[in-house]
Coordinates of C-alpha atoms in Angstrom, one line a residue:
A20 CA 164.6 117.9 32.6
R21 CA 165.7 117.0 36.1
A22 CA 167.3 113.8 37.5
T23 CA 165.0 113.4 40.4
G24 CA 165.1 111.1 43.3
E25 CA 168.8 110.2 43.0
P26 CA 170.5 110.9 46.3
L27 CA 172.1 114.4 46.2
A28 CA 175.9 114.5 46.5
P29 CA 177.1 116.7 49.6
N30 CA 177.3 120.4 48.8
T31 CA 174.7 120.1 46.0
L32 CA 171.3 121.5 45.6
A33 CA 168.5 120.4 43.2
G34 CA 166.3 122.7 41.1
V35 CA 164.2 122.5 38.0
C36 CA 165.8 123.3 34.7
A37 CA 164.6 126.5 33.1
A38 CA 167.3 126.8 30.5
P39 CA 169.8 124.0 29.9
G40 CA 173.5 124.3 30.0
V41 CA 176.5 124.0 32.2
A42 CA 178.4 126.9 33.8
V43 CA 180.9 127.7 36.4
G44 CA 181.2 131.0 38.5
Q45 CA 181.0 133.1 41.6
L46 CA 177.8 133.3 43.3
V47 CA 176.5 136.9 43.4
R48 CA 173.2 137.7 45.3
W49 CA 171.0 139.9 43.1
D50 CA 168.1 140.5 45.3
D51 CA 167.1 144.1 45.3
A52 CA 166.3 145.6 48.6
D53 CA 162.7 146.6 48.4
L54 CA 162.1 150.1 47.3
D55 CA 160.2 151.7 50.0
P56 CA 158.3 155.0 49.2
P57 CA 156.9 157.0 52.1
E58 CA 153.1 156.6 52.4
Q59 CA 152.0 160.2 52.7
A60 CA 152.4 162.8 49.9
S61 CA 154.6 165.7 50.3
G62 CA 152.9 167.8 47.6
T63 CA 149.4 168.3 46.5
S64 CA 147.5 165.4 45.0
A65 CA 147.9 167.2 41.5
A66 CA 151.5 167.4 41.9
E67 CA 151.8 163.8 42.9
S68 CA 149.6 162.7 39.9
R69 CA 151.9 164.6 37.7
L70 CA 155.0 163.0 39.1
L71 CA 153.5 159.6 38.4
D72 CA 152.4 160.4 34.9
K73 CA 155.9 161.7 34.2
A74 CA 157.6 158.4 35.6
I75 CA 155.2 156.2 33.7
A76 CA 156.0 158.2 30.5
S77 CA 159.7 157.8 31.1
V78 CA 159.5 154.1 31.8
D79 CA 157.2 153.7 28.6
A80 CA 159.9 155.6 26.4
D81 CA 162.6 153.3 27.9
L82 CA 160.5 150.1 27.1
D83 CA 159.8 151.5 23.5
T84 CA 163.5 151.7 23.1
T85 CA 164.2 148.3 24.5
V86 CA 161.6 146.8 22.1
R87 CA 163.0 148.6 19.2
D88 CA 166.5 147.5 19.8
A89 CA 165.5 144.0 20.5
S90 CA 163.6 143.7 17.2
Q91 CA 166.6 145.2 15.3
R92 CA 168.9 142.5 17.0
G93 CA 166.2 139.9 15.8
A94 CA 165.5 139.0 19.4
V95 CA 161.8 138.7 18.8
G96 CA 161.1 136.9 22.0
E97 CA 162.7 139.7 24.2
A98 CA 160.9 142.3 22.1
G99 CA 157.5 140.5 22.7
I100 CA 158.1 140.4 26.4
F101 CA 158.7 144.2 26.9
A102 CA 155.9 145.0 24.4
V103 CA 153.7 143.1 26.9
H104 CA 155.2 145.3 29.7
R105 CA 154.1 148.5 27.8
V106 CA 150.6 147.1 27.6
L107 CA 150.5 146.4 31.3
L108 CA 151.9 149.8 32.1
E109 CA 149.1 151.5 30.3
D110 CA 146.4 149.3 32.0
P111 CA 143.6 152.0 32.9
T112 CA 142.4 149.9 35.9
L113 CA 145.9 150.2 37.3
L114 CA 146.3 153.9 36.7
D115 CA 142.9 154.5 38.1
A116 CA 143.6 152.7 41.3
A117 CA 146.9 154.5 41.7
R118 CA 145.1 158.0 41.2
D119 CA 142.3 157.0 43.6
L120 CA 145.0 156.4 46.3
I121 CA 146.9 159.7 45.4
S122 CA 143.5 161.6 45.8
L123 CA 143.5 160.3 49.4
G124 CA 146.7 161.9 50.1
K125 CA 149.1 159.1 49.4
S126 CA 152.5 159.6 47.6
A127 CA 153.0 158.7 44.0
G128 CA 155.3 156.0 44.8
F129 CA 153.2 154.5 47.6
A130 CA 150.0 154.6 45.5
W131 CA 151.8 152.9 42.5
R132 CA 153.0 150.2 44.6
E133 CA 149.8 149.4 46.4
A134 CA 147.9 149.5 43.1
I135 CA 150.3 147.0 41.4
R136 CA 150.4 144.8 44.4
A137 CA 146.8 144.4 44.5
Q138 CA 146.8 143.1 41.0
I139 CA 149.8 140.9 41.9
D140 CA 147.8 139.4 44.8
V141 CA 145.0 138.5 42.5
L142 CA 147.4 136.8 40.0
S143 CA 149.6 135.1 42.6
K144 CA 146.6 133.1 43.8
V145 CA 146.6 131.6 40.4
E146 CA 147.1 127.9 39.5
D147 CA 148.0 128.5 36.0
A148 CA 151.7 129.2 35.4
L149 CA 151.2 131.5 32.5
L150 CA 149.1 133.9 34.6
A151 CA 151.3 133.5 37.6
E152 CA 154.2 134.9 35.4
R153 CA 152.2 138.0 34.7
A154 CA 152.7 138.7 38.4
A155 CA 156.3 138.7 37.8
D156 CA 155.9 141.0 34.9
L157 CA 154.0 143.4 37.2
R158 CA 156.6 143.3 39.9
D159 CA 159.1 144.3 37.1
I160 CA 157.0 147.4 36.2
E161 CA 156.5 148.2 39.8
K162 CA 160.3 148.5 40.5
R163 CA 160.9 150.4 37.1
V164 CA 158.3 153.1 37.9
L165 CA 159.6 153.4 41.5
R166 CA 163.1 153.9 40.2
A167 CA 161.8 156.5 37.7
L168 CA 160.3 158.3 40.7
G169 CA 163.8 158.5 42.2
Y170 CA 163.6 155.7 44.6
T171 CA 166.9 153.8 44.6
S172 CA 168.0 150.3 45.9
A173 CA 171.3 148.5 45.6
A174 CA 172.5 150.2 42.3
A175 CA 174.0 148.1 39.5
R176 CA 177.1 146.5 40.8
T177 CA 180.3 145.5 39.2
L178 CA 180.1 141.8 38.5
P179 CA 183.0 139.3 38.8
A180 CA 184.2 137.9 35.3
E181 CA 182.2 134.9 35.8
A182 CA 179.1 135.5 37.9
V183 CA 176.3 133.0 38.8
L184 CA 173.5 135.3 39.8
A185 CA 171.1 134.2 42.7
A186 CA 167.7 135.6 43.5
D187 CA 164.4 134.6 44.8
E188 CA 163.1 135.3 41.3
F189 CA 164.4 137.4 38.4
T190 CA 162.2 139.7 36.5
P191 CA 162.7 140.4 32.7
S192 CA 164.1 144.0 33.3
D193 CA 166.7 142.5 35.7
L194 CA 167.9 140.4 32.8
S195 CA 167.7 143.1 30.2
S196 CA 170.1 145.4 32.2
L197 CA 172.7 142.5 32.9
D198 CA 176.1 142.5 31.7
R199 CA 175.8 139.3 29.6
T200 CA 179.5 138.9 29.0
R201 CA 180.0 138.3 32.7
V202 CA 176.8 136.3 33.7
T203 CA 177.4 132.5 33.4
A204 CA 174.1 131.2 34.9
L205 CA 171.1 132.3 36.8
V206 CA 169.7 130.4 39.9
M207 CA 166.4 131.1 41.6
A208 CA 164.9 129.9 44.9
R209 CA 161.3 130.1 43.3
G210 CA 160.1 130.8 39.8
G211 CA 158.8 128.4 37.0
A212 CA 160.5 127.0 34.1
T213 CA 158.0 129.0 31.9
S214 CA 158.5 132.4 33.4
H215 CA 159.6 135.2 31.1
A216 CA 163.0 135.3 32.9
A217 CA 163.3 131.7 31.9
I218 CA 162.3 132.4 28.4
L219 CA 164.9 135.3 28.1
A220 CA 167.6 133.1 29.7
R221 CA 167.0 130.4 27.2
Q222 CA 167.1 132.9 24.2
A223 CA 170.2 134.4 25.5
G224 CA 171.7 130.9 26.1
I225 CA 172.3 131.5 29.9
P226 CA 171.8 128.3 31.8
A227 CA 169.0 128.8 34.5
L228 CA 167.6 126.8 37.6
V229 CA 164.5 127.5 39.2
A230 CA 162.6 126.3 42.3
I231 CA 165.8 125.5 44.3
G232 CA 164.2 126.5 47.5
D233 CA 165.3 128.6 50.4
A234 CA 168.5 126.5 50.8
L235 CA 169.9 128.6 48.0
H236 CA 170.0 131.7 50.2
A237 CA 172.3 129.9 52.7
I238 CA 175.3 129.7 50.2
P239 CA 177.6 132.5 51.1
E240 CA 178.2 135.3 48.4
G241 CA 181.4 134.8 46.4
T242 CA 181.4 130.8 46.7
Q243 CA 182.6 129.3 43.5
V244 CA 179.8 127.1 42.2
V245 CA 179.2 124.8 39.3
V246 CA 175.6 124.9 37.7
N247 CA 174.5 121.9 35.6
A248 CA 171.0 123.2 34.6
S249 CA 170.4 120.2 32.3
T250 CA 170.5 117.6 35.3
G251 CA 169.0 120.3 37.7
R252 CA 172.0 120.6 39.9
L253 CA 173.9 123.4 41.8
E254 CA 177.2 122.3 43.4
F255 CA 178.6 124.8 46.0
A256 CA 182.1 123.4 46.8
P257 CA 183.4 121.9 43.6
T258 CA 186.8 120.3 43.3
E259 CA 189.2 121.7 40.7
L260 CA 188.4 118.6 38.7
D261 CA 184.7 119.4 38.8
V262 CA 185.3 122.9 37.5
E263 CA 187.5 121.8 34.6
R264 CA 185.0 119.0 33.6
A265 CA 182.3 121.7 33.6
R266 CA 184.3 124.1 31.4
R267 CA 184.9 121.3 29.0
E268 CA 181.2 120.2 29.0
R269 CA 180.2 123.9 28.3
S270 CA 182.3 124.2 25.0
R271 CA 181.2 120.8 23.8
L272 CA 177.6 121.8 24.3
A273 CA 178.1 125.0 22.4
D274 CA 179.5 123.0 19.4
V275 CA 176.5 120.7 19.5
R276 CA 174.1 123.6 19.5
E277 CA 175.6 125.1 16.5
A278 CA 175.6 121.7 14.6
N279 CA 171.9 121.2 15.5
R280 CA 171.0 124.6 14.2
R281 CA 172.4 123.9 10.8
T282 CA 170.0 120.9 10.3
S283 CA 166.9 122.4 12.1
Q284 CA 164.9 123.2 9.1
Q285 CA 164.9 119.6 7.8
A286 CA 162.2 117.1 8.9
A287 CA 163.0 114.6 11.5
A288 CA 162.8 110.8 11.4
T289 CA 164.4 107.9 13.3
S290 CA 167.4 106.2 11.9
D291 CA 165.0 103.5 10.5
G292 CA 162.6 106.0 8.9
R293 CA 159.8 106.6 11.4
A294 CA 158.6 110.2 11.0
I295 CA 158.3 112.3 14.0
E296 CA 156.8 115.8 13.8
V297 CA 158.6 118.2 16.1
A298 CA 156.3 121.2 16.8
A299 CA 156.6 124.2 18.9
N300 CA 154.5 125.3 22.0
I301 CA 153.8 129.2 21.7
A302 CA 151.8 132.0 23.3
T303 CA 152.4 135.0 21.2
L304 CA 153.1 136.2 17.7
D305 CA 156.8 136.6 18.6
D306 CA 157.0 132.9 19.8
A307 CA 155.5 131.9 16.3
K308 CA 158.4 133.8 14.5
A309 CA 161.0 132.0 16.9
A310 CA 159.2 128.7 16.2
V311 CA 159.8 129.2 12.4
D312 CA 163.5 130.3 13.0
N313 CA 164.1 127.2 15.0
G314 CA 162.8 124.8 12.4
A315 CA 159.5 123.8 14.0
D316 CA 157.4 121.7 11.6
A317 CA 154.1 123.2 13.0
V318 CA 152.8 124.8 16.2
G319 CA 151.6 122.0 18.5
L320 CA 150.0 124.2 21.2
L321 CA 149.0 127.9 21.1
R322 CA 147.9 128.9 24.5
T323 CA 145.3 131.6 24.3
E324 CA 145.0 132.6 27.9
L325 CA 146.9 135.8 27.4
L326 CA 144.1 137.2 25.1
F327 CA 141.8 137.1 28.0
I328 CA 143.6 138.7 30.8
H329 CA 144.3 142.4 31.6
R330 CA 141.3 143.7 29.9
P331 CA 138.0 145.1 31.0
A332 CA 135.8 142.7 28.8
A333 CA 136.2 139.4 27.0
P334 CA 137.7 139.5 23.4
S335 CA 135.4 139.6 20.5
A336 CA 135.2 137.0 17.9
D337 CA 137.0 139.5 15.5
E338 CA 139.8 140.1 18.0
H339 CA 140.3 136.4 18.3
R340 CA 140.3 136.0 14.6
Q341 CA 142.9 138.8 14.1
S342 CA 145.2 137.2 16.6
Y343 CA 145.0 133.9 15.2
Q344 CA 145.2 135.1 11.6
A345 CA 148.5 137.0 12.3
I346 CA 150.1 133.9 14.0
A347 CA 148.8 131.7 10.9
D348 CA 150.4 134.2 8.6
A349 CA 153.7 134.3 10.5
L350 CA 153.9 130.3 10.2
G351 CA 154.0 130.4 6.4
G352 CA 151.9 127.3 5.7
R353 CA 152.7 125.4 8.9
T354 CA 149.4 124.5 10.8
A355 CA 148.8 125.7 14.4
I356 CA 146.9 123.7 16.9
I357 CA 145.0 126.4 19.1
R358 CA 143.8 125.5 22.5
T359 CA 140.7 127.2 23.6
L360 CA 140.5 129.1 26.9
D361 CA 141.9 127.2 29.8
V362 CA 141.1 129.5 32.7
G363 CA 139.0 128.7 35.6
A364 CA 137.8 130.1 39.0
D365 CA 141.5 130.3 40.2
K366 CA 142.5 132.6 37.3
E367 CA 140.8 135.7 38.2
V368 CA 139.8 137.4 35.0
D369 CA 137.9 140.4 36.0
Y370 CA 135.0 140.1 33.8
L371 CA 134.4 136.3 34.7
T372 CA 133.2 136.9 38.2
L373 CA 133.2 133.3 39.1
P374 CA 132.9 132.1 42.7
P375 CA 136.1 131.5 44.6
E376 CA 136.9 127.7 44.8
P377 CA 138.5 125.9 47.7
N378 CA 140.5 123.7 45.3
P379 CA 140.7 125.4 41.8
A380 CA 142.9 122.6 40.2
L381 CA 139.9 120.3 40.7
G382 CA 137.3 123.1 39.8
L383 CA 135.9 124.9 36.9
R384 CA 138.9 124.5 34.5
G385 CA 139.1 124.3 30.6
V386 CA 135.9 123.1 29.0
R387 CA 134.1 122.9 32.1
L388 CA 134.2 126.7 32.2
A389 CA 132.6 126.7 28.7
Q390 CA 129.5 125.1 30.2
V391 CA 129.1 128.0 32.6
R392 CA 130.1 130.8 30.2
P393 CA 129.3 129.4 26.7
D394 CA 129.6 133.1 25.3
L395 CA 133.4 133.0 25.9
L396 CA 134.0 129.9 24.0
D397 CA 131.6 130.8 21.2
A398 CA 133.3 134.0 20.5
Q399 CA 136.6 132.1 20.4
L400 CA 135.5 129.4 18.0
R401 CA 133.9 132.0 15.7
G402 CA 137.2 133.6 15.5
L403 CA 139.1 130.2 14.9
L404 CA 136.6 129.3 12.3
A405 CA 137.3 132.4 10.3
V406 CA 141.0 132.0 9.9
R407 CA 142.2 131.5 6.3
P408 CA 143.3 129.4 4.7
L409 CA 140.8 126.9 6.1
G410 CA 143.3 124.2 7.0
A411 CA 145.6 126.6 8.9
V412 CA 144.3 125.9 12.4
R413 CA 143.1 123.1 14.3
I414 CA 141.2 123.3 17.6
L415 CA 142.3 121.7 20.8
L416 CA 139.9 121.5 23.8
P417 CA 141.6 121.5 27.3
M418 CA 140.6 119.5 30.4
V419 CA 138.3 117.0 28.7
T420 CA 137.1 114.2 31.0
D421 CA 134.9 112.2 28.8
A422 CA 133.3 111.8 25.3
S423 CA 130.1 113.6 26.2
E424 CA 131.9 116.8 26.7
L425 CA 133.5 116.5 23.4
I426 CA 130.5 115.5 21.5
G427 CA 128.6 118.6 22.9
I428 CA 131.4 121.0 21.8
R429 CA 131.8 119.3 18.5
K430 CA 128.1 119.8 17.7
R431 CA 128.4 123.5 18.7
I432 CA 131.4 123.9 16.4
D433 CA 129.5 122.5 13.5
E434 CA 126.5 124.9 14.2
L435 CA 128.8 127.9 14.3
A436 CA 130.5 126.7 11.0
R437 CA 127.2 126.4 9.2
E438 CA 126.2 129.9 10.5
A439 CA 129.5 131.2 9.1
G440 CA 128.7 129.4 5.8
R441 CA 131.8 127.2 6.2
T442 CA 131.5 123.8 4.5
E443 CA 134.9 122.3 5.2
A444 CA 135.3 120.7 8.5
I445 CA 137.9 122.0 11.0
E446 CA 140.0 119.4 12.8
V447 CA 139.3 119.1 16.6
G448 CA 141.5 117.3 19.2
V449 CA 141.4 116.9 22.9
M450 CA 144.1 117.3 25.5
I451 CA 144.7 114.3 27.6
E452 CA 145.5 115.8 31.0
V453 CA 143.0 113.9 33.3
P454 CA 143.5 110.2 33.9
S455 CA 139.9 109.6 33.0
A456 CA 140.6 110.9 29.5
A457 CA 143.5 108.6 29.0
L458 CA 141.6 105.7 30.2
L459 CA 138.8 106.5 27.8
A460 CA 141.1 107.3 24.9
D461 CA 139.4 104.8 22.6
Q462 CA 136.0 106.6 23.1
L463 CA 137.4 110.1 22.6
A464 CA 139.4 109.0 19.5
Q465 CA 136.0 108.0 17.9
H466 CA 135.0 111.6 18.0
A467 CA 138.4 113.5 18.0
D468 CA 140.7 114.0 14.9
F469 CA 143.8 113.7 17.2
L470 CA 144.9 113.5 20.9
S471 CA 147.4 115.8 22.5
I472 CA 148.8 114.8 26.0
G473 CA 149.6 117.5 28.4
T474 CA 152.0 115.7 30.6
N475 CA 152.4 118.6 33.2
D476 CA 148.8 118.2 34.3
L477 CA 148.5 114.4 33.5
T478 CA 151.4 114.1 36.0
Q479 CA 150.0 116.3 38.6
Y480 CA 146.5 114.7 38.5
T481 CA 147.9 111.1 38.4
L482 CA 150.3 111.5 41.4
A483 CA 148.2 114.0 43.2
M484 CA 151.3 116.5 43.5
D485 CA 151.1 120.2 42.7
R486 CA 153.9 120.8 40.2
C487 CA 154.1 124.4 41.1
Q488 CA 155.2 123.7 44.8
P489 CA 159.0 123.9 45.0
D490 CA 159.3 120.9 47.5
L491 CA 157.2 118.7 45.2
A492 CA 158.4 120.0 41.7
A493 CA 161.2 117.4 41.6
Q494 CA 159.0 114.5 42.6
A495 CA 156.2 115.4 40.2
D496 CA 158.1 113.6 37.4
G497 CA 156.2 112.5 34.2
L498 CA 158.5 109.6 33.7
H499 CA 156.7 107.9 36.7
P500 CA 155.6 104.5 35.3
A501 CA 152.0 105.3 36.2
V502 CA 152.0 108.3 33.9
L503 CA 153.8 106.3 31.2
R504 CA 151.1 103.6 31.5
L505 CA 148.4 106.3 30.9
I506 CA 150.3 107.6 27.9
A507 CA 150.5 104.0 26.5
A508 CA 146.8 103.6 27.1
T509 CA 146.2 106.9 25.2
V510 CA 148.1 105.7 22.2
A511 CA 146.4 102.2 22.2
G512 CA 143.0 104.0 22.3
A513 CA 143.8 106.4 19.4
D514 CA 145.2 103.4 17.4
K515 CA 141.8 101.7 17.4
H516 CA 140.4 104.6 15.4
G517 CA 143.6 105.3 13.4
K518 CA 144.1 108.8 15.1
W519 CA 147.6 110.3 16.0
V520 CA 148.8 111.2 19.4
G521 CA 151.1 114.1 20.2
V522 CA 152.7 115.3 23.5
C523 CA 152.8 119.0 24.3
G524 CA 153.8 118.9 27.8
A525 CA 157.4 119.5 29.3
L526 CA 158.1 115.7 28.8
A527 CA 158.2 116.1 25.1
G528 CA 161.3 118.2 25.4
D529 CA 163.1 116.1 28.0
P530 CA 166.0 114.4 26.2
L531 CA 165.6 111.2 28.6
A532 CA 161.9 111.0 28.3
M533 CA 161.6 111.7 24.4
P534 CA 162.9 108.2 23.2
L535 CA 160.4 106.6 25.5
L536 CA 157.5 108.7 24.2
V537 CA 158.5 107.7 20.6
G538 CA 158.7 104.1 21.8
L539 CA 155.1 104.4 23.2
G540 CA 153.9 105.4 19.7
V541 CA 153.6 109.2 19.9
T542 CA 154.3 110.8 16.6
E543 CA 154.3 114.4 17.3
L544 CA 156.5 116.2 20.0
S545 CA 155.6 119.8 20.8
V546 CA 158.4 121.7 22.5
D547 CA 159.6 125.2 23.6
P548 CA 160.9 126.8 20.3
V549 CA 164.5 127.0 21.2
S550 CA 164.4 123.2 22.0
V551 CA 163.3 122.3 18.5
P552 CA 166.7 121.9 16.9
G553 CA 168.0 119.6 19.8
I554 CA 165.1 117.4 19.9
K555 CA 165.0 116.9 16.0
A556 CA 168.7 116.0 16.2
R557 CA 167.9 113.5 18.9
V558 CA 165.1 111.9 17.0
R559 CA 167.5 111.2 14.1
T560 CA 169.8 109.2 16.4
L561 CA 167.0 106.8 17.5
D562 CA 166.1 103.3 16.4
Y563 CA 162.4 102.8 16.7
P564 CA 162.4 99.0 17.5
L565 CA 164.8 99.6 20.5
C566 CA 162.7 102.6 21.6
R567 CA 159.6 100.3 21.5
Q568 CA 161.4 97.6 23.6
R569 CA 162.8 100.1 26.2
A570 CA 159.4 101.8 26.6
Q571 CA 157.7 98.5 27.2
D572 CA 160.4 97.7 29.8
A573 CA 159.9 101.1 31.5
L574 CA 156.1 100.3 32.1
A575 CA 157.3 97.5 34.4
L576 CA 159.8 99.6 36.5
E577 CA 158.8 100.9 39.9
S578 CA 159.7 104.6 40.0
A579 CA 160.5 107.7 37.8
Q580 CA 164.1 107.4 39.1
A581 CA 164.4 103.9 37.9
V582 CA 162.9 104.9 34.4
R583 CA 165.4 107.9 34.2
A584 CA 168.4 105.5 34.9
A585 CA 167.2 102.9 32.4
S586 CA 166.7 105.7 29.8
R587 CA 170.2 107.2 30.7
A588 CA 171.8 103.9 30.4
T589 CA 170.5 103.3 26.8
W590 CA 170.6 106.9 25.6
P591 CA 173.4 108.8 27.5
L592 CA 173.0 112.4 27.6
D593 CA 176.4 113.2 26.0

């Protein structure tokens, strides 16, 4: 959530909330000086190769220990992230590229850095936040192996008692090595709210702001700052009163979180009895466990992109089945809505070999890719159809623009189900991410079992603003009345055919947006697992007729700021 568009107070910077909370502390720059290995080898190619193997083995052993420790502490998310790092570290294409450079007389460190950076370059051209985060993971592994080779940068510093760490972007291993007793918040010039660093910060309960921009680097080291991540603000010359207020707010929030956790396993309904399902957005098996721990009623969105990247060939139907089956088992009877592959020509998956596109956000994305490479979708659908018990998963199709795309894929699903000897239907829903889909919701609802609104993309396509660009991130606000009108149109279209509508975009977890979504008739909110207890608690305080009235009022307002102000006036954030 961010309070956008309101004029900033002096000495205040705005960012995007990656992990909520309030903190006070001294600003400490964390940015590592780049590790700079010499280009030419000092020994033979064979000796350099052995050095690299040894360094990789030692990093792998460290990661293994980290994963085991995290699992024993019950930090499944953290364990999952570093388990992914082990997989990336063992990527044969990466090692082959490094060895090729070593055979040309390059040093182990230089070869490793070049090989990783080639992969990072590919990933950082990506429009998709989930894959762009893989670039951050690779940067992390790059630094770890270089350190294991003996290259050092600013060694671990002693932190002040209350440190607000500032960096261009944090990597997961930066965070795993932190003294968490001293770090009160993280602030980043770049980065996204769904990066691994953000996920670790949320799980550790450390407030974090991302996409603040380069102005962050102008604040002198040692300055006292107040971070209010929930409103997206960093104050760098607070008065004593500001500091005192922030400290009180911090202890109050801790009490609220504890109270919410105690009721998180119960279903949520408004005070007048309208049931709202609160589900979780996940990408891995570890996320599924976190969803259950936090009381999620279901999984409202499982992103499957991670299955497709960093591998020499596309996953088989059976690999798909195994992944989804493991998640279904972990959910213990809760249903999972699984989104089919949402990659396009901007997401360079080696075996896709798609032509480069001048404007990937408007290119081959989501179901459009399925028309060019039906084999990829077929393997995924076969895997989905094989999950047991039969009602455990529902299929969600991304980037649908009209009913003909949906009808075509539904037909294919029926054929594959018959082939597999399955007689029970599987539920199929569509993502409403494109304005055309929202405007045609009545036609889509005729053929779909449910509609799920991806507010991040819907906002980006409605306002023509790239949500990954730091200078636009704050204006690309899903509470814009135009976006709310499209949500209202989606619910009205679905109602004609008795279908339900969920929201799985960031707006569902935004405490100012959520009452308005409920008021527009949305009955499922799918949020980050750690946000589930707080959203459930907030649902229980709402009065549905009031939400309906305020949502109608919001449709007539002129800006996202006006909508946020009106929502805050009705439902204060305290």
